[in-house]
Coordinates of C-alpha atoms in Angstrom, one line a residue:
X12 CA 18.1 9.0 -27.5
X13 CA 15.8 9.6 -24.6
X14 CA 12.1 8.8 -24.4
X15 CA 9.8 10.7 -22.1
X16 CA 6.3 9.4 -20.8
X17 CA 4.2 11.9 -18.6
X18 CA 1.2 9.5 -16.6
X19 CA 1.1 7.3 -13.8
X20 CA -1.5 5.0 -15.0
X21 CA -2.8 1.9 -17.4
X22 CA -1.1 3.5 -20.4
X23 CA 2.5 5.0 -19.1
X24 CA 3.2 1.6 -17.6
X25 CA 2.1 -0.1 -20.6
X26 CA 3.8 2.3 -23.1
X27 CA 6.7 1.7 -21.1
X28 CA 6.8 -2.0 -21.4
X29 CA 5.4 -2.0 -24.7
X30 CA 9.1 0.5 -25.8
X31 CA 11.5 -2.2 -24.6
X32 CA 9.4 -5.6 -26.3
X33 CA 9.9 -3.2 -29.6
X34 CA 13.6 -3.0 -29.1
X35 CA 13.4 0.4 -27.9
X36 CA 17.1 0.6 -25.3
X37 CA 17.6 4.0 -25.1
X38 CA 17.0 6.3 -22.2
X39 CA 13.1 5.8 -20.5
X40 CA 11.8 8.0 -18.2
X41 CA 8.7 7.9 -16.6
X42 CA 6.9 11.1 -15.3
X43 CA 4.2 10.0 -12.4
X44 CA 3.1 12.7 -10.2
X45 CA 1.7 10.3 -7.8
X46 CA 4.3 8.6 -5.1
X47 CA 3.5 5.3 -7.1
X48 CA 4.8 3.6 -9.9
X49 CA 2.0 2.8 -12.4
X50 CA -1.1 1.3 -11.3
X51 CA -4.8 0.2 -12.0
X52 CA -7.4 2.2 -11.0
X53 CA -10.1 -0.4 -11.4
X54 CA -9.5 -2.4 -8.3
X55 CA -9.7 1.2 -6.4
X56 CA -13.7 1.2 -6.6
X57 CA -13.7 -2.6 -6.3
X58 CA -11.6 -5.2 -4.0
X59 CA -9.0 -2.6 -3.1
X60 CA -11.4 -1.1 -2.2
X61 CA -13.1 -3.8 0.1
X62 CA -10.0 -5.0 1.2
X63 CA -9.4 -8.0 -1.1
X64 CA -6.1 -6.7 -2.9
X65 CA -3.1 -5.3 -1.6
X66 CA -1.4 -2.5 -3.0
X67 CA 1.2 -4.6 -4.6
X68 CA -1.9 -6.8 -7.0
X69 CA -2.6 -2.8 -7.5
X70 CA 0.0 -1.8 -9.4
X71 CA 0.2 -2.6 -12.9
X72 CA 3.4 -4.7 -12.7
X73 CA 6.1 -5.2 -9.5
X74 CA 8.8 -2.4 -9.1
X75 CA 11.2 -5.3 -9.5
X76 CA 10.3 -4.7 -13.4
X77 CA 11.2 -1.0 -14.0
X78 CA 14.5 -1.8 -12.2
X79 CA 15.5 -5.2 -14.7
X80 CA 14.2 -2.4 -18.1
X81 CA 16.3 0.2 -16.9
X82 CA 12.7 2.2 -16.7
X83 CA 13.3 5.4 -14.5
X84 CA 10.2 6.1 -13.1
X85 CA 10.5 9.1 -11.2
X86 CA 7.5 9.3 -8.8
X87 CA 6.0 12.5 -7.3
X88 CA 7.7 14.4 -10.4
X89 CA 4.7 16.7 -11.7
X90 CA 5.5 18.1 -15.5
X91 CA 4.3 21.6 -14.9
X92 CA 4.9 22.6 -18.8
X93 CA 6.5 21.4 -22.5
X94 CA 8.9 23.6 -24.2
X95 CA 8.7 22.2 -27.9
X96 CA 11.2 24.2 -28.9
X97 CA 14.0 23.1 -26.6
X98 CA 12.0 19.4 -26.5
X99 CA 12.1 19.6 -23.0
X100 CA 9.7 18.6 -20.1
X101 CA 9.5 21.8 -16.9
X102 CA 9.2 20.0 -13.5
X103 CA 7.2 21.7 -10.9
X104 CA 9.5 22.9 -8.6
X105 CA 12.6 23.1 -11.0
X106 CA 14.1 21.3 -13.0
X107 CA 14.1 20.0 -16.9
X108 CA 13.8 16.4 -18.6
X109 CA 14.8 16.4 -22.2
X110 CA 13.1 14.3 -24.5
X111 CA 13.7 13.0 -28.8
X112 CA 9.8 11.5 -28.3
X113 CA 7.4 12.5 -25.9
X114 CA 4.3 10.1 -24.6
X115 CA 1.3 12.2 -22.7
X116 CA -0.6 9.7 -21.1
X117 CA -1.8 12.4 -18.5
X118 CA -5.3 10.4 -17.8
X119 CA -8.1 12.3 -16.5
X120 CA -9.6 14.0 -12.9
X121 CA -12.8 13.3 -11.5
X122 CA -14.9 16.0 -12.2
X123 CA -15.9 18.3 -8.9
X124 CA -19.1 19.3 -8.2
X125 CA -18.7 23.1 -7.1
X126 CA -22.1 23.3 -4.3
X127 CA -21.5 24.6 -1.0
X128 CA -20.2 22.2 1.9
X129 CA -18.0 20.5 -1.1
X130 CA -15.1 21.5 1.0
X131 CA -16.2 19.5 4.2
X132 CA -14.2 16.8 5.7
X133 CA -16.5 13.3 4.5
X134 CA -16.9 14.3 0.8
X135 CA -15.1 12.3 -0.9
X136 CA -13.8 11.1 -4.9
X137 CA -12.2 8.3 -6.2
X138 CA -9.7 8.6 -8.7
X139 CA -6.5 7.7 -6.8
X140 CA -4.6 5.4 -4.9
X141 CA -5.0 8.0 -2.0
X142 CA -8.9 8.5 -2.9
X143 CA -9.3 4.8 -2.1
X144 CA -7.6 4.8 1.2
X145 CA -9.2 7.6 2.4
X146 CA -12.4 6.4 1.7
X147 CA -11.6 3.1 3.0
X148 CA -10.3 4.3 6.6
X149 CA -14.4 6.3 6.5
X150 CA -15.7 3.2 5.8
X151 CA -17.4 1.5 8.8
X152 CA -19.9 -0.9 9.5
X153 CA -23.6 1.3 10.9
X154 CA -22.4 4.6 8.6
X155 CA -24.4 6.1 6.5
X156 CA -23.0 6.5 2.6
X157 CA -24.6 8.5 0.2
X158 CA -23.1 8.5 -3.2
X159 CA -23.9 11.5 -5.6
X160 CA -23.6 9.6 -8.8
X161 CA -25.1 6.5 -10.4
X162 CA -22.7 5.6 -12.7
X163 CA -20.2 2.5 -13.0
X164 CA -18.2 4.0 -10.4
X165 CA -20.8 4.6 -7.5
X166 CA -22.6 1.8 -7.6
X167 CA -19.4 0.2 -7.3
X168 CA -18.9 2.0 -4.8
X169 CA -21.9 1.3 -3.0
X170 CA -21.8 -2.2 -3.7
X171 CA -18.3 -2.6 -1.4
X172 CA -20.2 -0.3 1.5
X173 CA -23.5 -1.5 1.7
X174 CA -21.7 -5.5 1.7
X175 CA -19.1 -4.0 4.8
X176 CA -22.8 -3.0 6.6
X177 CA -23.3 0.7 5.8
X178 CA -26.3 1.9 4.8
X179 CA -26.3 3.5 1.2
X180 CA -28.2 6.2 -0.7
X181 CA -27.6 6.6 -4.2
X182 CA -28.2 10.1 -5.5
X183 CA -28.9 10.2 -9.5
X184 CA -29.9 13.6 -11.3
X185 CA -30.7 11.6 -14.2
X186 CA -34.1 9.5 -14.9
X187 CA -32.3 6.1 -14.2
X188 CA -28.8 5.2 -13.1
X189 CA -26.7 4.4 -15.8
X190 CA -28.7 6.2 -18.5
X191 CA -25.4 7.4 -20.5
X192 CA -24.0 4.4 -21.0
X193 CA -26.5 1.3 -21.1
X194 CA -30.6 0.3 -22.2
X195 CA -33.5 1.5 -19.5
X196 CA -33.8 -3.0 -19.2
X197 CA -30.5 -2.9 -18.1
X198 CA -30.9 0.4 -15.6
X199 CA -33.5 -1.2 -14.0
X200 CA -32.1 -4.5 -14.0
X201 CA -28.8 -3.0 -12.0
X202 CA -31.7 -0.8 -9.9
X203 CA -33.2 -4.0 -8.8
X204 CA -30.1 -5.5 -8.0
X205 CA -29.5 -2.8 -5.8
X206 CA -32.3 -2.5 -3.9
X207 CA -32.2 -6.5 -3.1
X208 CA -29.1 -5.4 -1.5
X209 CA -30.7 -2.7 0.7
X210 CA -29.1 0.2 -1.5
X211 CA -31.8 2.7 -1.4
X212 CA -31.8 4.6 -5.4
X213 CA -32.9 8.1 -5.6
X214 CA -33.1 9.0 -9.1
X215 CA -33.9 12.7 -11.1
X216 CA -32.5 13.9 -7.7
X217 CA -30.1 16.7 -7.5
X218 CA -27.7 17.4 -5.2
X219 CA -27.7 21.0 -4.2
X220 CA -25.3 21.1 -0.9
X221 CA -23.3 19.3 1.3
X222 CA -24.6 19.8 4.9
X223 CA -22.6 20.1 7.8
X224 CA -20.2 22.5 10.4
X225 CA -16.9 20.8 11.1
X226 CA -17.6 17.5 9.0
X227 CA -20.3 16.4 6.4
X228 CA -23.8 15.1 8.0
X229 CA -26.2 15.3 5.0
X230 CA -26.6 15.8 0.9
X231 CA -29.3 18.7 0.7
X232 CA -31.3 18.1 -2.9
X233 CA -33.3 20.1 -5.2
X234 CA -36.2 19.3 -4.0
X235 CA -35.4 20.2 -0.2
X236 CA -34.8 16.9 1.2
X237 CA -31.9 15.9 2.9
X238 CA -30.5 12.5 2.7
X239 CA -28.3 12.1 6.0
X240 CA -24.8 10.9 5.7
X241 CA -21.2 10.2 7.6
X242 CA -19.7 9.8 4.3
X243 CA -20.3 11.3 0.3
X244 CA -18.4 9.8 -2.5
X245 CA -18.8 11.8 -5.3
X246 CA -18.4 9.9 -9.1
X247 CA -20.1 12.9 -11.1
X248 CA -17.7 11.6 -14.6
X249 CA -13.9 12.7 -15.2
X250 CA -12.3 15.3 -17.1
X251 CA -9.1 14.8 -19.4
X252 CA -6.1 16.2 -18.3
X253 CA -5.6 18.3 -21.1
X254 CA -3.6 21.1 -19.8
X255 CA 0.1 20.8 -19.9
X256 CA -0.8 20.2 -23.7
X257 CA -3.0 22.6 -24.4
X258 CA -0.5 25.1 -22.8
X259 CA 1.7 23.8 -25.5
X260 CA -0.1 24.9 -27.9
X261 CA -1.3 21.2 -29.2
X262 CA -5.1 20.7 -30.4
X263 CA -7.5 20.0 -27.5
X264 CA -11.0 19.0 -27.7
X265 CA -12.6 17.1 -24.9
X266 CA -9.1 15.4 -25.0
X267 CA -5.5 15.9 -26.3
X268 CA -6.4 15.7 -30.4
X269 CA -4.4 12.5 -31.8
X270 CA -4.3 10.5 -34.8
X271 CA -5.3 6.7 -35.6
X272 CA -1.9 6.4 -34.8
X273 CA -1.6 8.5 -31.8
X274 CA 0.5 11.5 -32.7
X275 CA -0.4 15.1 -32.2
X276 CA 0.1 17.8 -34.7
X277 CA 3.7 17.8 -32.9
X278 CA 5.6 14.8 -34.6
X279 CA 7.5 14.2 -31.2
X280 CA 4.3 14.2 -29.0
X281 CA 2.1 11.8 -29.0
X282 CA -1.0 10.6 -26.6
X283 CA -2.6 7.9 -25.3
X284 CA -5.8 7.0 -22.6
X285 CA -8.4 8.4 -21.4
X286 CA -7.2 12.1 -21.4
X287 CA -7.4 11.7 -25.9
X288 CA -9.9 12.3 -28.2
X289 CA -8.8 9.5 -31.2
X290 CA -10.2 8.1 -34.2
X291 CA -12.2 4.9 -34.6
X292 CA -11.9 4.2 -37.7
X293 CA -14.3 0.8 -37.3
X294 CA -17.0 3.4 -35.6
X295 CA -16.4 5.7 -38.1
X296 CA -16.0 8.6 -35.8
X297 CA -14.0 10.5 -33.3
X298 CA -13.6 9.1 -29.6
X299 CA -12.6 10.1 -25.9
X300 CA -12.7 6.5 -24.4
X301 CA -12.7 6.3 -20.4
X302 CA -11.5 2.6 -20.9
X303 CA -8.7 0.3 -19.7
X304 CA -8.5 -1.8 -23.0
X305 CA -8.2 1.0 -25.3
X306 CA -5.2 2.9 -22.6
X307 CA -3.2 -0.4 -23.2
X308 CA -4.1 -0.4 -26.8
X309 CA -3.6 3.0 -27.6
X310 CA -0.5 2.5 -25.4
X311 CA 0.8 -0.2 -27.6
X312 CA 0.2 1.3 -31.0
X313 CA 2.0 5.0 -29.6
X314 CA 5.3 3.0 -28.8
X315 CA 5.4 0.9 -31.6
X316 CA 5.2 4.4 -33.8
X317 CA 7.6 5.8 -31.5
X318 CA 10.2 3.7 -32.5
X319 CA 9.6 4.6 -36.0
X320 CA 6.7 1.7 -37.1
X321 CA 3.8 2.4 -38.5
X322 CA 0.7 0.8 -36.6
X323 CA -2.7 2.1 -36.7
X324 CA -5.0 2.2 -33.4
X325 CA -8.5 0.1 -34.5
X326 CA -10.2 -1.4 -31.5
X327 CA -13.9 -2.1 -30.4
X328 CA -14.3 -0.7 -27.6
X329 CA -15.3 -2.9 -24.5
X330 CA -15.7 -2.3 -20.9
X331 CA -16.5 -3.9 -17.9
X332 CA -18.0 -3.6 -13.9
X333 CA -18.0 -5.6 -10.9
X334 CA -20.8 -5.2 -8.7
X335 CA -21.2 -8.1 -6.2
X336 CA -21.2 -11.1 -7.4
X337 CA -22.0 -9.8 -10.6
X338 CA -19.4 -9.0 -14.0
X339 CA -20.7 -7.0 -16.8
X340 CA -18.7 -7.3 -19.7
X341 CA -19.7 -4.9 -22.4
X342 CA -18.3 -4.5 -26.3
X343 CA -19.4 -1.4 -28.3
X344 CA -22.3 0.8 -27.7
X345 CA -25.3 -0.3 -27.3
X346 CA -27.0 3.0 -28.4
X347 CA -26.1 2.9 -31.9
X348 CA -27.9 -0.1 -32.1
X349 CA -31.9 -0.2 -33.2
X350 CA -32.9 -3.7 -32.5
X351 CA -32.2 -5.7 -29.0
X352 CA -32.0 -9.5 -28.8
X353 CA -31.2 -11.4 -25.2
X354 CA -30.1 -14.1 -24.4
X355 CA -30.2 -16.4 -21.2
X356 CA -32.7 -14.8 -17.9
X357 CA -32.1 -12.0 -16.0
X358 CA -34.0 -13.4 -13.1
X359 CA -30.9 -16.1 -12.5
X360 CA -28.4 -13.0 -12.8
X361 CA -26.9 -14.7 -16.1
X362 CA -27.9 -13.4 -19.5
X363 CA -26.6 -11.2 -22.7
X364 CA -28.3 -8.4 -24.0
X365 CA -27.3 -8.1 -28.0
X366 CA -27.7 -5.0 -30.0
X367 CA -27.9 -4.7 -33.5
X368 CA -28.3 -2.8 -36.3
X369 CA -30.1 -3.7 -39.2
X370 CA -29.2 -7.0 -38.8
X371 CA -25.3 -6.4 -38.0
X372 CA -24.5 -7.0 -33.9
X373 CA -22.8 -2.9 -32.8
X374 CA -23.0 -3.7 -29.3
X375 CA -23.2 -6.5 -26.1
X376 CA -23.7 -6.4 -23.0
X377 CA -23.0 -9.6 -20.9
X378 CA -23.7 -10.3 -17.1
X379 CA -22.0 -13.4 -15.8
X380 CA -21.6 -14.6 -19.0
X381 CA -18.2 -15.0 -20.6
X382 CA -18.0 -16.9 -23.5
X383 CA -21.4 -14.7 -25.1
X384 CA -19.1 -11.8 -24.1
X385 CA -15.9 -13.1 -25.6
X386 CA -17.2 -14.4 -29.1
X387 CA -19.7 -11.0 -29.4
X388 CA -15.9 -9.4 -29.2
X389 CA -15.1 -10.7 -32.7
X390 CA -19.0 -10.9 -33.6
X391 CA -19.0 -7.0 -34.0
X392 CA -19.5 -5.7 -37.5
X393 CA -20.8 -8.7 -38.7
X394 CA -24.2 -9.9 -39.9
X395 CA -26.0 -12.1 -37.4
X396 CA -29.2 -14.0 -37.5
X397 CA -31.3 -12.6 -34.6
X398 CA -32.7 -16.4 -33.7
X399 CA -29.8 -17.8 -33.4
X400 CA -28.4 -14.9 -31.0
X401 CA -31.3 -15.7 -28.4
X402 CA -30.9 -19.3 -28.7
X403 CA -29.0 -20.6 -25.5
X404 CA -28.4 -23.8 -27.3
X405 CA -26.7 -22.3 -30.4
X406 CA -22.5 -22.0 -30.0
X407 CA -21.9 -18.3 -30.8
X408 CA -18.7 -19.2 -32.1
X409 CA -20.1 -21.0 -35.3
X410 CA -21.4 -17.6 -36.2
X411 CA -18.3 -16.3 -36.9
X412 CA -18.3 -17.8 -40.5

């Protein structure tokens, strides 16, 4: 019996701890195309990043591990193609890996922004262990940043720079930064915080070009102005890696098509992290989740079905983002909400924002503020009294009924 799992990231590593606490002692190979065994890529846009964690609080658990679980992690070993009929994994380069159950945990790729200049030395994106390194060795006090993105991953990015000294431009196309994922209160709250910082926030600006001869010096926008720059880090979104099963001839839509319990239309494949497109059955509607919890999750339920159990993936989803001293902890989305209620002040960078839905709580968002964020976890789906939400002095946790 031999287990296969294709990924280097959150949900191969997990998957592959999750096989042996099942009982799984068979064969257990891991794919990683990387020269790394499985890692985080959190800390990449945050204290890797600024030079607070080494590469060892990086990965997602010591080498030492894979060695005591008899987990072959084979790095650098890109799967170039799946023959289903032979149940066999094609190596780049040569080379086969049979399998009995196949995991696909193939994550996602940044997506590229196809301009002119996007080939010039100084445009970075942020994705990899590698990504963060070589943005890190640009990174120098008196540069000049711009990042062409203002989602979680930029301003991250820009809060590490402009704290090492650099001076930062953030480039947004939209009307506010963060405008697919939160409320306009909390855009402008995370503007403001910004720009106490000194990051400077361009916003419904477009980048049209990279400028520069031998090495970037400038993003050229839209409108013809040019923001000057040493360094660009692109965070634009990701794209699933969806390929190798696609090719296969499995179901692909925005994501590898899976089950509530993670198998494709092949009963030997299944998937799991960002690069599927899942079920929530507690949403009520299909998913392609860019989130850590739901890779380990996902992760979890795919091995205990691989080793013939029957366990349905049905998860809230929640996410979170460091920027400066600052921790927003979110749970659901706080779009299909219709009714907000907050909690705490936003002036003293501590408060919850609570979204609701016609009296049920969908959605929470939660800077510096743990225990809101922790019992909104298990206060999702139920009714909540809108009063008591706002009311600092009122335990959350006796809401739970």
């Amino acid at each position: 019996m031999a287990f296969v799992i294709v990924g280097g990231g959150h949900a191969a590593g997990q998957a592959a701890a999750s096989l042996r606490q099942e009982g799984y002692a068979g064969e257990l190979v891991i794919l990683a195309d990387e020269p790394h065994i499985p890692y985080q890529r959190p800390p990449l846009s945050k204290q890797y990043l600024a030079g607070e964690q080494g590469i060892d609080r990086v990965y997602l658990r010591a080498e030492k591990f894979y060695a005591d679980k008899d987990v072959d992690v084979r790095m650098t070993a890109r799967a170039a193609g799946i023959d289903r009929d032979a149940r066999t994994v094609v190596l780049e380069g040569g080379g086969r890996v049979a399998y009995d159950k196949l995991l696909l945990a193939t994550g996602a790729r940044p997506r590229i922004l196809d301009i002119p200049g996007a080939g010039l030395p100084g445009v970075h994106y942020l994705r990899t262990i590698a990504d963060s390194d070589a943005i890190k060795a640009d990174l120098a006090a008196g540069k000049r940043l711009a990042v062409v993105g203002g989602g979680y991953i930029g301003l991250e990015v820009a809060s590490v720079a402009v704290t090492a000294g650099l001076s930062v431009t953030v480039v947004e196309m939209e009307e506010r930064i963060l405008q697919r994922v939160t409320t306009p209160a909390m855009s402008a709250f995370y503007h403001a915080l910004h720009g106490d910082a000194g990051v400077t926030i361009r916003t419904a600006a477009r980048a049209e070009a990279f400028v520069g001869t031998d090495a970037v010096t400038g993003v050229r926008c839209a409108d013809g102005s040019e923001i000057p720059a040493d360094i660009v880090v692109v965070g634009v979104g990701i794209v699933p890696n969806v390929e190798l099963a696609a090719d296969a001839g499995l179901a692909c839509e925005d994501g590898i098509v899976v089950d509530e319990r993670c198998a494709t239309a092949d009963p030997d494949i299944l998937a799991a992290g960002d690069c599927t497109n899942h079920p929530n059955p507690l949403l009520d509607r299909r998913l392609r989740l860019e989130s850590v919890p739901n890779a380990m999750e996902q992760a979890r339920v795919a091995a205990a079905n691989m080793v013939g159990q029957d366990r349905v993936y049905a998860s809230v989803p929640w996410f979170w983002s460091d920027q400066y001293d600052l921790k927003l902890q979110m749970v659901g989305f706080s779009a299909d909400g219709d009714t907000t209620v907050t909690r705490g002040d936003p002036e003293a960078r501590r408060f919850a924002v609570f979204h609701l839905k016609d009296g049920t709580l969908v959605a929470a968002d939660a800077v510096n503020s743990p225990r809101e964020f922790m019992a909104c976890r298990q206060l999702v789906g139920k009714r909540v009294d809108a009063a008591q939400l706002a009311d600092p002095l009122v335990d959350l946790k006796t809401l739970l009924g």
